[in-house]
Amino acid sequence: MKRLVFLIQTPMGASVEPQESLDAVLAGSAFANCALIFLGLGVTQLRRSERSDFRKDFNRGFRALSDFEIDDIFYCEAAARDHGLLDHELIVEARSLSPNAIRQQIIDAHAVMSF
Amino acid sequence: MKRLVFLIQTPMGASVEPQESLDAVLAGSAFANCALIFLGLGVTQLRRSERSDFRKDFNRGFRALSDFEIDDIFYCEAAARDHGLLDHELIVEARSLSPNAIRQQIIDAHAVMSF
Amino acid sequence: MILHQFNQPGVLDRHRQYLGKGDAILLIENAVFDHVLLDELEVAERYVLTTDLERRGLMLKSQAIQKLSVTEWVALAARAQQCISWS
Amino acid sequence: MILHQFNQPGVLDRHRQYLGKGDAILLIENAVFDHVLLDELEVAERYVLTTDLERRGLMLKSQAIQKLSVTEWVALAARAQQCISWS
Amino acid sequence: MQFSLLIQGSPTSSQSLYSAYEFANAALAQGHRIQRAFFYQDAVLIGNKLIATPQDEFDIQSAWQALGKAHQIPLVLCVASCLRRGILDDREAERFEKSATSIAETFEIGGLGQLIDASLESERLITFRP
Amino acid sequence: MQFSLLIQGSPTSSQSLYSAYEFANAALAQGHRIQRAFFYQDAVLIGNKLIATPQDEFDIQSAWQALGKAHQIPLVLCVASCLRRGILDDREAERFEKSATSIAETFEIGGLGQLIDASLESERLITFRP
C-alpha cells in the first residue's frame, strides 16, 4: 500500500477545518497506509477539551482513527513544547517526532496533503 | 456630523476584503465624517501596484476616496516602517500617525469599524 | 477605557502599541492560545473568554489574568468607551 | 529535494525547522510580504513568485533570492520529490 | 444599552458567527437591545437556505433565525457581499437572471447604508472579525 | 507529468483558487496533464451558480469552467463540504428536501475517495491552502 502523510497545521476551535481534515484521513485509510502529523498550531487539536458545543465532538472524531486502524499519529515535539502540550492532556495516543524525523516522513511518503 | 473611524488591517492582495472595506468607507461618507487608518499588515494596501489582474483595480478604488471627499486618510508610522513602505510608493495621499495619535483618533470617534 | 478584542493568535504583539493605561484586553476564539503573552501587558486589564478557553482545553496559569463569562464580556463592552477588534 | 510553499505571512519562522539542505522555498500570495526574511535561510534555494510580488507592488532587495514565473514554478514542482504547503 | 453587531467571518472557516450569537444572547438576557446584526463579507454565507448542516452538529443558521425572530432583530445581509457569493433573494435573482433564489427566511438583504446607520445610531458597535 | 490539485481556500477570502488556476494553466502549457482538481472545504464555494461577479472583476468561476472544458479536467467538489455550504446538485437537493439546486455547470460533486485516488495515482499533488 502506498503511504499518504497528512500534515495538520490548523488550530483547534474556530473553523470546521480540523473536522474536514480528519474526514480526509479516514477516507484515505481505505486505500492507503496513512500517517497523521500534527505540527505548528495543529498540535492544539490534540489537547482534550470538555466543551464541544459548537463544533462536532472531537473526542468521538479521534476515536474513529483507531476504528479505521490508523495508528501512525505523530506530533512535532517542538510545536508541542511551544504550545505547552503535556502528555496527559492528549486526546489520542500519539508519538512525538523531531523535526528531522518529520522531514523523513515527508520524504518517504507517496504524497503529502496539508490541512 | 458624527465621526466614524475605519481601521484597516487586512493585507493587500489575496482576498476581496480590501475592496469590501473601501465600499463600507464610501457608504459611510454620505452620512458621517469618515477617517481611514491603515495599520498592521493593512499598510500594504497603500503601496501602488502595476498588476491588478485578479482583484479590482485599486488605483481606481482609491481615487474614489477623493471623489467622495474623504480626506482623512492615515497610516501607522510604525507599521509603515515594518513593511518598508516609502512615501513615493503611496497610491493615495495619506498622513502618518504615531500609535498615540491613532489611539486618540479611536477615542474621539463615535464608532470604530475594523476590517 | 478602550476594550481591545483579539480573536486571532499571533497578533497581540503587532497591536500592543495602541494600548493605553487603564484599557482592557480581551482574548476570544483562537487568540486564547496567546494567553501566556498577556503576562507582560501590565498596562491594561487582561481578560480571556472562559468558554473559548474551555473549548480548547486550556487553563490559565497567571493570577494576573481574569477569566470572563460571555455575560461579563457584554458588561465590559458596555462599560468601555469604544470596542476595537484587532486581527 | 522538497519544495516548501508558503502562502501566508508570518509563518516562515514556524516551519523553518523542517527545511533540509538543498530544499527549495517558494513564497506565493501574501507570504511574499516576508521576502526579506528569506535572507537568513541559506540552507535552501529561495524563490518568490513574480506575479504575486507585482500584485503587491513589491521589489526584491536581496541578490540571493530569485524571482520565479508561474511556468518556472511548475518546473520546480515537477523537479521536486515532494511539494509541501505550509501555513 | 443599544448594541449593533458587524459580523464578518464565514460560518465554516471562522468562529465569528458563533461568538456574535453568544454575545447577542448574553446581551439580551441582561436587558440590552440588539438594534441590528449586519452580516458582511463571508458572514453573509450564513443566509444560504441550501445549507444542510450535519445532524450531529450545532446548527448556527437556525440558531440565528430563532434569535432574530424571538427578539425582532433585523438580520441584514449586505447586498454586494451576497451577489459575489451567490446569496440571492427574488429581486436579485431576477435582476441577474439567475435560476433560483437562495436566501434563508428571517434574513433580509440590505445595503451598506444599514451598517452605517447601525454604527451611528446604536451606542456600541461590536465587530466580529473573520 | 501528471498533476493533481487540492484546493482549499474560499474564492473571496483567499487567493487559492486564483493561484491554482494560474498553476494549472502554466502546467498545461508545458505539456503536463492535470488529472483532477479537487475542491475541498471553502473552495467548493466556487461551484455556486448563483454567484454574480461584478462586471469589472475577473470572473474566476468562468475561468475554471473554461479551463475544465478545454482540457477535460474533472472539477470535483467534495460532497460533504458542499452540503455544509449549500452547494447542491439535483440528487442532494432531493435527498435533503431543499427547494433548489445551486451547482454551476462543469463542476461535479464527488466523494473524498476522489481526492485520495488523485493523490495516489498522480505524480504530484499540489495543495493550495486557504
XYZ file of C-alpha atoms in Angstrom:
664
model
C 0.000 0.000 0.000
C 1.177 3.466 -0.786
C 1.903 5.842 2.055
C -0.058 9.097 2.492
C 1.027 11.720 5.007
C -1.413 14.323 6.304
C 0.172 17.410 7.825
C -2.226 19.089 10.230
C -1.470 22.733 10.893
C -4.853 24.254 11.703
C -5.603 25.178 15.309
C -8.405 23.535 17.200
C -11.501 25.583 17.726
C -12.614 28.258 15.322
C -13.189 26.531 11.982
C -14.543 23.228 10.688
C -11.163 22.524 9.117
C -9.988 20.150 11.879
C -13.020 18.027 11.251
C -12.746 18.145 7.489
C -9.094 17.152 7.634
C -9.983 14.208 9.838
C -12.607 13.147 7.274
C -9.945 13.164 4.584
C -7.663 10.960 6.675
C -10.450 8.481 7.344
C -11.228 8.331 3.622
C -7.555 7.755 2.919
C -7.338 4.782 5.251
C -9.440 2.664 2.896
C -6.913 2.957 0.084
C -3.558 3.772 1.608
C -1.280 3.483 4.583
C -1.952 6.798 6.312
C 0.019 8.858 8.783
C -1.171 11.974 10.586
C 1.361 14.541 11.739
C 0.271 17.473 13.906
C 2.573 20.456 13.829
C 2.602 24.210 14.293
C -0.711 25.368 15.740
C -2.138 21.999 14.668
C -0.832 20.349 17.846
C -3.594 22.191 19.709
C -6.055 19.720 18.170
C -4.531 17.007 20.318
C -5.483 18.634 23.607
C -8.557 17.097 25.190
C -11.386 19.544 25.790
C -14.552 19.152 27.824
C -16.607 21.669 25.861
C -17.673 20.857 22.325
C -20.892 22.778 21.985
C -20.391 24.459 18.632
C -18.247 22.114 16.629
C -18.534 18.331 16.467
C -17.309 16.389 19.469
C -13.638 15.769 18.782
C -13.263 13.025 21.337
C -15.509 10.958 19.115
C -13.750 12.054 15.943
C -10.394 10.953 17.211
C -11.708 7.652 18.493
C -12.677 6.887 14.909
C -8.994 6.841 13.981
C -8.395 3.574 15.796
C -11.629 2.126 14.387
C -10.127 2.800 10.971
C -6.842 1.268 12.091
C -4.855 4.463 11.729
C -2.072 4.088 14.276
C 0.573 6.391 12.875
C -0.376 9.524 14.745
C 2.529 11.842 15.365
C 3.141 15.343 16.605
C 6.074 17.665 16.398
C 7.896 17.749 19.717
C 8.994 21.358 19.193
C 5.458 22.532 18.445
C 4.089 20.661 21.471
C 6.671 22.436 23.646
C 5.736 25.813 22.134
C 2.098 25.241 22.990
C 2.662 23.723 26.406
C 1.011 20.466 25.381
C 1.546 17.799 28.037
C 1.370 14.019 27.621
C -1.561 13.577 29.963
C -3.637 16.105 28.019
C -3.542 14.119 24.786
C -6.916 13.199 23.355
C -5.448 10.247 21.473
C -2.322 8.134 21.647
C 0.284 9.969 19.621
C 4.048 9.803 19.376
C 6.340 12.800 19.284
C 8.734 13.247 16.382
C 11.715 15.531 15.932
C 11.625 17.983 13.033
C 14.176 15.774 11.278
C 12.033 12.695 11.661
C 9.072 14.626 10.296
C 11.155 15.577 7.291
C 11.931 11.909 6.763
C 8.227 11.008 6.957
C 7.586 13.562 4.240
C 10.322 12.204 2.003
C 9.144 8.617 2.414
C 5.517 9.377 1.556
C 3.934 8.829 -1.822
C 2.040 12.100 -1.381
C 1.559 14.692 1.322
C -1.591 16.694 1.987
C -1.636 19.804 4.139
C -4.533 20.941 6.260
C -21.689 65.113 11.668
C -20.639 62.144 13.720
C -17.159 60.738 13.235
C -16.588 57.160 12.018
C -13.138 55.600 12.060
C -12.309 52.618 9.853
C -9.292 50.594 10.942
C -7.827 48.696 8.007
C -5.710 45.713 8.973
C -6.079 43.325 6.042
C -3.137 42.912 3.687
C -3.399 43.854 0.048
C -3.690 41.009 -2.400
C -5.276 37.719 -1.530
C -8.873 38.468 -0.546
C -11.669 40.801 -1.588
C -11.664 42.274 1.893
C -9.663 45.402 0.931
C -12.281 46.201 -1.628
C -15.210 45.470 0.630
C -13.750 47.660 3.366
C -13.349 50.500 0.876
C -17.011 50.092 -0.113
C -18.017 50.474 3.538
C -15.984 53.665 3.859
C -17.547 55.131 0.725
C -21.004 54.298 2.052
C -20.113 55.956 5.346
C -19.094 59.201 3.704
C -22.702 60.015 2.832
C -23.770 60.044 6.472
C -20.706 60.719 8.577
C -17.327 62.325 8.819
C -15.088 59.375 7.968
C -11.450 58.620 8.678
C -9.455 55.692 7.329
C -6.485 54.398 9.277
C -4.213 51.744 7.795
C -2.214 49.756 10.306
C -0.550 46.395 10.799
C -0.487 44.486 7.516
C -3.145 46.899 6.265
C -0.494 49.464 5.331
C 0.402 47.189 2.413
C -2.820 48.335 0.724
C -1.283 51.785 0.328
C 1.544 50.590 -1.906
C 0.920 51.272 -5.589
C 0.959 48.169 -7.758
C 1.067 47.841 -11.521
C -0.643 44.458 -11.688
C -4.323 44.169 -10.824
C -5.411 41.246 -12.939
C -7.368 39.219 -10.406
C -8.821 41.715 -7.996
C -10.388 45.068 -8.863
C -8.008 47.853 -9.836
C -7.107 49.522 -6.571
C -5.751 52.657 -8.145
C -9.287 53.381 -9.226
C -10.762 52.385 -5.895
C -8.548 54.768 -4.008
C -9.214 57.597 -6.419
C -12.868 57.307 -5.447
C -11.969 58.412 -1.924
C -11.298 61.972 -3.026
C -14.428 61.955 -5.214
C -16.316 61.178 -2.020
C -14.415 63.912 -0.190
C -12.723 61.584 2.244
C -9.503 63.343 3.120
C -8.661 61.868 6.480
C -6.506 59.013 5.297
C -3.871 57.966 7.801
C -1.397 55.188 8.317
C 0.556 53.993 11.284
C 4.146 55.176 11.022
C 5.430 52.125 12.891
C 3.601 49.704 10.597
C 4.847 51.545 7.502
C 8.402 51.197 8.811
C 7.888 47.486 9.499
C 6.736 46.943 5.939
C 9.286 49.202 4.290
C 6.574 51.425 2.834
C 8.108 54.587 1.377
C 6.393 57.924 0.726
C 6.851 57.788 -3.024
C 5.165 54.369 -3.209
C 1.859 55.613 -1.781
C -1.161 55.046 -4.001
C -3.042 57.911 -2.337
C -2.173 60.942 -0.264
C -2.041 59.760 3.311
C -0.577 61.114 6.513
C 1.400 59.117 9.020
C 0.256 58.953 12.631
C 2.017 57.780 15.756
C 0.407 54.933 17.700
C -0.619 57.501 20.327
C -2.315 59.681 17.751
C -4.142 56.634 16.412
C -5.358 55.890 19.926
C -6.674 59.437 20.147
C -8.494 59.047 16.816
C -10.167 55.951 18.220
C -11.220 57.712 21.415
C -12.641 60.709 19.543
C -14.734 58.618 17.139
C -18.425 57.933 17.565
C -17.814 54.377 16.368
C -14.918 52.328 15.026
C -15.139 49.555 12.459
C -12.332 47.071 11.874
C -11.528 45.447 8.579
C -11.314 52.914 28.621
C -10.953 51.154 25.274
C -11.754 47.461 25.042
C -9.296 45.752 22.692
C -10.620 42.410 21.446
C -8.336 39.881 19.791
C -9.621 36.785 18.011
C -6.505 35.523 16.176
C -3.314 34.040 17.586
C -0.034 35.791 16.876
C -1.260 39.362 16.535
C -1.159 40.646 20.117
C 2.353 41.914 19.667
C 1.544 43.803 16.479
C -1.102 45.949 18.161
C 0.198 46.395 21.731
C 1.435 49.865 20.842
C -2.146 51.122 20.674
C -2.879 50.124 24.259
C -3.300 52.899 26.807
C -3.212 52.858 30.584
C -6.467 51.564 32.021
C -7.565 49.933 28.759
C -8.829 46.368 28.723
C -7.685 43.462 26.554
C -9.933 40.506 25.867
C -8.807 37.344 24.084
C -11.521 35.330 22.356
C -11.646 32.484 19.794
C -8.182 31.334 18.682
C -6.493 34.325 20.324
C -6.847 32.464 23.627
C -3.846 30.364 22.591
C -1.799 33.500 23.338
C -2.976 33.847 26.938
C 0.556 33.442 28.299
C 1.632 36.541 26.376
C -0.731 38.684 28.436
C 1.563 38.494 31.448
C 3.771 41.302 30.287
C 0.997 43.702 29.253
C 0.595 45.117 32.743
C -0.648 48.465 31.460
C -4.116 47.029 30.818
C -6.821 44.924 32.472
C -6.446 41.471 30.920
C -9.234 39.037 30.213
C -9.726 35.729 28.442
C -13.122 34.357 27.454
C -13.784 31.282 29.589
C -15.874 29.370 27.065
C -13.225 29.734 24.368
C -10.522 28.540 26.776
C -12.619 25.505 27.654
C -13.339 24.696 24.024
C -9.601 24.411 23.508
C -8.881 22.542 26.732
C -6.728 25.378 28.089
C -6.215 26.598 31.626
C -4.902 29.958 32.781
C -1.609 29.927 34.590
C -1.231 33.515 35.679
C -3.107 35.102 38.575
C -2.983 38.471 36.839
C -5.293 37.364 34.050
C -9.016 37.062 34.633
C -11.472 34.663 33.065
C -14.587 36.283 31.674
C -18.008 34.799 31.015
C -19.925 35.983 27.961
C -22.218 37.885 30.316
C -19.223 39.690 31.781
C -17.941 40.373 28.263
C -21.179 42.214 27.478
C -20.848 44.245 30.673
C -17.227 45.078 29.815
C -18.234 46.192 26.317
C -20.987 48.372 27.784
C -18.535 49.933 30.231
C -15.943 50.612 27.500
C -15.921 53.898 25.692
C -15.005 52.101 22.488
C -14.693 48.433 21.445
C -11.974 47.611 18.938
C -11.433 44.272 17.194
C -7.846 43.630 16.168
C -6.634 40.932 13.842
C 14.599 17.996 -2.855
C 11.422 19.089 -1.088
C 9.598 22.175 -2.333
C 8.216 24.135 0.614
C 5.462 26.517 -0.445
C 4.277 29.305 1.843
C 1.169 31.365 1.144
C 0.660 33.226 4.436
C 2.771 35.946 6.042
C 4.276 35.317 9.450
C 4.643 31.544 9.313
C 8.084 31.089 7.736
C 9.727 31.030 11.112
C 7.364 28.398 12.492
C 8.287 25.837 9.836
C 11.956 26.551 9.079
C 12.964 23.615 11.256
C 11.632 21.214 8.613
C 13.909 22.579 5.911
C 16.740 20.380 4.727
C 19.900 21.169 2.801
C 19.151 21.532 -0.896
C 15.416 22.032 -0.384
C 13.607 24.887 -2.097
C 11.355 27.544 -0.542
C 8.760 29.367 -2.592
C 6.745 32.313 -1.321
C 3.394 32.917 -3.018
C 0.274 35.001 -2.294
C 0.550 37.008 0.932
C 3.668 35.157 2.013
C 5.609 37.371 -0.395
C 5.411 40.123 2.240
C 8.019 38.072 4.121
C 10.555 38.047 1.295
C 13.147 39.890 3.394
C 13.093 37.035 5.907
C 14.453 34.645 3.263
C 17.905 36.175 3.516
C 18.910 34.109 6.504
C 17.616 30.767 5.217
C 20.780 29.994 3.301
C 20.305 26.246 3.602
C 17.706 26.271 0.795
C 17.126 27.610 -2.702
C 14.854 30.624 -2.215
C 12.168 31.783 -4.624
C 9.372 34.327 -4.706
C 6.535 34.242 -7.242
C 6.951 37.281 -9.513
C 3.269 37.844 -10.252
C 2.389 37.885 -6.560
C 5.192 40.361 -5.849
C 3.933 42.615 -8.621
C 0.340 42.439 -7.433
C 1.526 43.865 -4.135
C 3.888 46.441 -5.615
C 6.928 44.808 -4.022
C 10.510 44.544 -5.245
C 13.175 42.113 -4.142
C 16.158 43.606 -2.383
C 18.431 40.637 -1.979
C 20.507 39.097 -4.775
C 20.299 35.699 -3.111
C 16.558 35.395 -3.718
C 15.239 34.520 -7.154
C 12.034 35.606 -8.799
C 10.010 32.807 -10.335
C 7.396 32.890 -13.078
C 4.411 30.563 -12.807
C 5.947 28.471 -15.588
C 9.129 28.105 -13.561
C 7.050 27.228 -10.505
C 5.553 24.291 -12.395
C 9.019 23.147 -13.437
C 10.252 23.430 -9.850
C 7.286 21.401 -8.589
C 7.985 18.734 -11.218
C 11.637 18.596 -10.213
C 10.807 18.325 -6.504
C 10.424 14.947 -4.883
C 7.606 16.305 -2.752
C 5.636 19.592 -2.647
C 4.519 20.782 0.772
C 2.219 23.706 1.510
C 2.774 25.324 4.888
C 0.521 27.770 6.628
C -27.952 49.827 26.154
C -28.353 49.564 22.404
C -25.811 47.356 20.595
C -25.234 46.696 16.916
C -23.171 43.836 15.568
C -20.944 43.793 12.498
C -20.157 40.178 11.634
C -17.527 39.432 9.022
C -16.346 35.833 9.197
C -17.506 32.752 7.310
C -19.711 30.199 9.134
C -17.249 27.422 8.316
C -13.787 28.917 8.482
C -14.185 31.316 11.375
C -15.895 31.440 14.740
C -17.307 34.923 14.303
C -20.938 33.901 13.740
C -20.787 31.771 16.877
C -19.158 34.430 19.033
C -21.612 37.062 17.868
C -24.500 34.699 18.597
C -23.289 34.105 22.144
C -22.690 37.811 22.655
C -26.166 38.707 21.398
C -27.815 36.135 23.644
C -25.985 37.339 26.724
C -26.711 40.977 25.929
C -30.434 40.319 25.530
C -30.506 38.313 28.755
C -29.136 41.365 30.551
C -31.852 43.586 29.162
C -29.781 45.254 26.452
C -31.118 45.691 22.933
C -29.586 44.480 19.688
C -30.572 47.079 17.152
C -29.294 45.172 14.141
C -26.960 42.354 13.146
C -25.210 43.257 9.919
C -23.582 40.363 8.078
C -20.770 41.475 5.818
C -18.184 39.742 3.611
C -18.075 35.957 4.099
C -20.529 36.191 7.007
C -23.409 36.530 4.512
C -22.911 32.833 3.736
C -24.943 32.137 6.899
C -28.033 33.193 4.916
C -27.908 30.376 2.349
C -31.084 28.300 2.674
C -29.498 25.363 0.857
C -27.056 24.641 3.681
C -27.565 21.132 5.096
C -25.812 21.061 8.459
C -24.902 17.529 9.619
C -27.399 16.351 12.202
C -24.885 15.877 14.999
C -23.626 19.459 14.727
C -24.858 22.740 16.170
C -26.987 24.461 13.528
C -25.782 28.049 13.676
C -28.124 29.168 10.904
C -31.255 28.005 12.744
C -29.885 29.485 15.948
C -29.609 32.938 14.358
C -33.044 32.626 12.788
C -34.617 31.742 16.130
C -32.822 34.609 17.855
C -33.846 37.088 15.188
C -37.483 36.028 15.377
C -37.713 35.894 19.148
C -36.307 39.381 19.634
C -37.253 41.089 16.356
C -33.625 41.702 15.489
C -33.124 42.623 11.823
C -30.620 40.150 10.348
C -29.271 42.105 7.406
C -27.041 40.563 4.743
C -25.040 43.072 2.692
C -26.305 43.000 -0.888
C -22.917 43.466 -2.559
C -21.381 40.704 -0.445
C -24.344 38.461 -1.273
C -24.054 38.890 -5.043
C -20.385 37.933 -5.031
C -21.194 34.817 -3.011
C -24.427 33.682 -4.622
C -26.938 34.579 -1.905
C -29.936 35.948 -3.779
C -33.487 36.948 -2.971
C -36.248 37.097 -5.609
C -35.367 40.601 -6.671
C -31.662 39.992 -7.164
C -32.244 36.622 -8.810
C -34.473 38.303 -11.364
C -32.139 41.234 -11.902
C -29.154 38.963 -12.584
C -31.193 36.386 -14.485
C -30.363 33.589 -12.101
C -32.473 30.457 -11.987
C -33.056 30.248 -8.253
C -33.053 32.162 -5.004
C -31.006 31.098 -2.026
C -31.744 33.395 0.892
C -32.991 31.700 4.030
C -36.046 33.003 5.846
C -35.652 35.626 8.601
C -32.592 37.053 6.847
C -33.020 40.119 4.659
C -30.780 41.700 2.065
C -29.841 45.333 2.548
C -27.326 47.962 1.589
C -24.236 49.240 3.368
C -26.282 52.226 4.486
C -27.777 49.921 7.097
C -24.336 49.229 8.508
C -23.527 52.923 8.654
C -26.878 53.674 10.244
C -26.323 50.978 12.851
C -22.890 52.331 13.695
C -24.210 55.872 14.054
C -27.457 55.171 15.881
C -26.504 52.471 18.358
C -24.442 53.063 21.461
C -21.928 50.288 20.859
C -20.854 48.637 17.632
C -19.085 45.320 18.112
C -17.094 43.951 15.173
C -16.633 40.199 14.847
C -13.604 39.671 12.634
C -13.066 36.600 10.422
C 3.932 14.719 -15.798
C 0.571 14.120 -14.175
C -0.509 16.673 -11.551
C -3.497 16.759 -9.245
C -4.626 19.834 -7.373
C -6.162 20.038 -3.921
C -7.723 23.473 -3.492
C -8.935 24.546 -0.067
C -9.459 28.311 0.123
C -12.577 30.393 -0.420
C -12.949 32.334 -3.689
C -13.436 35.571 -1.763
C -11.228 35.393 1.282
C -8.206 33.601 -0.123
C -6.172 33.549 -3.304
C -6.010 29.778 -3.568
C -8.462 29.386 -6.457
C -6.534 32.006 -8.412
C -3.110 30.518 -7.705
C -4.301 27.043 -8.615
C -5.813 28.384 -11.826
C -2.547 30.019 -12.844
C -0.607 26.903 -11.915
C -2.918 24.670 -13.934
C -2.692 26.906 -16.972
C 1.080 27.014 -16.877
C 1.327 23.257 -16.363
C -0.920 22.532 -19.338
C 1.024 24.973 -21.493
C 4.161 22.974 -20.745
C 2.526 19.736 -21.805
C 1.794 18.373 -18.356
C -1.568 16.856 -17.503
C -3.956 17.862 -14.727
C -5.609 14.648 -13.684
C -8.137 16.267 -11.402
C -8.861 19.445 -9.491
C -10.411 18.592 -6.153
C -12.150 21.471 -4.377
C -12.362 20.956 -0.643
C -13.588 22.990 2.331
C -14.403 26.622 1.447
C -13.056 26.137 -2.082
C -16.310 24.383 -3.059
C -17.962 27.810 -2.952
C -16.509 28.353 -6.435
C -19.204 25.977 -7.738
C -22.218 28.126 -6.786
C -24.099 29.021 -9.971
C -25.859 31.910 -8.246
C -22.656 33.952 -7.885
C -22.923 37.281 -9.738
C -19.367 38.581 -10.093
C -19.185 42.364 -10.631
C -18.591 43.093 -14.306
C -15.306 44.911 -13.810
C -13.744 41.974 -11.957
C -12.021 38.827 -13.113
C -14.573 36.011 -13.129
C -12.700 33.136 -11.530
C -15.670 30.787 -11.754
C -15.979 31.150 -15.535
C -12.218 30.862 -15.838
C -12.237 27.478 -14.108
C -15.201 26.297 -16.144
C -13.467 27.210 -19.396
C -10.254 25.519 -18.298
C -12.080 22.382 -17.240
C -13.928 22.153 -20.537
C -10.983 22.916 -22.775
C -8.757 20.268 -21.209
C -11.327 17.768 -19.920
C -10.189 18.255 -16.341
C -12.659 16.881 -13.800
C -13.572 19.719 -11.429
C -14.722 17.812 -8.365
C -16.416 19.478 -5.401
C -16.347 17.453 -2.176
C -19.884 16.400 -1.320
C -19.568 16.813 2.452
C -18.076 20.275 2.050
C -20.854 21.184 -0.372
C -23.669 20.172 1.955
C -22.331 22.284 4.785
C -22.084 25.273 2.458
C -25.257 24.935 0.431
C -23.860 23.767 -2.916
C -26.326 21.139 -4.121
C -26.946 19.176 -7.283
C -30.319 17.598 -8.109
C -29.609 14.465 -6.155
C -28.526 16.176 -2.956
C -31.293 18.778 -3.183
C -33.831 15.990 -3.326
C -32.204 13.967 -0.575
C -32.183 16.931 1.818
C -35.546 18.273 0.674
C -34.153 21.585 -0.454
C -36.085 23.767 -2.852
C -33.345 24.481 -5.370
C -30.017 23.345 -6.751
C -27.005 25.589 -6.875
C -24.162 23.759 -8.581
C -22.707 25.514 -11.604
C -22.155 23.621 -14.838
C -18.831 21.862 -15.486
C -18.411 21.242 -11.770
C -19.359 17.865 -10.372
C -19.949 16.659 -6.844
C -17.885 13.729 -5.631
C -16.637 11.965 -2.539
C -13.335 12.172 -0.703
C -12.329 8.936 -2.428
C -11.648 11.051 -5.482
C -9.144 13.129 -3.537
C -7.416 10.024 -2.240
C -7.376 8.488 -5.699
C -5.880 11.676 -7.142
C -3.169 11.741 -4.513
C -2.277 8.096 -5.110
C -2.492 7.981 -8.891
C -0.934 11.274 -9.949
C 2.763 12.021 -9.803
C 2.474 15.327 -7.943
C -0.254 16.588 -5.651
C -0.173 20.329 -5.084
C -2.147 21.695 -2.132
C -3.465 25.249 -2.300
C -4.083 26.336 1.286
C -6.698 28.933 2.325
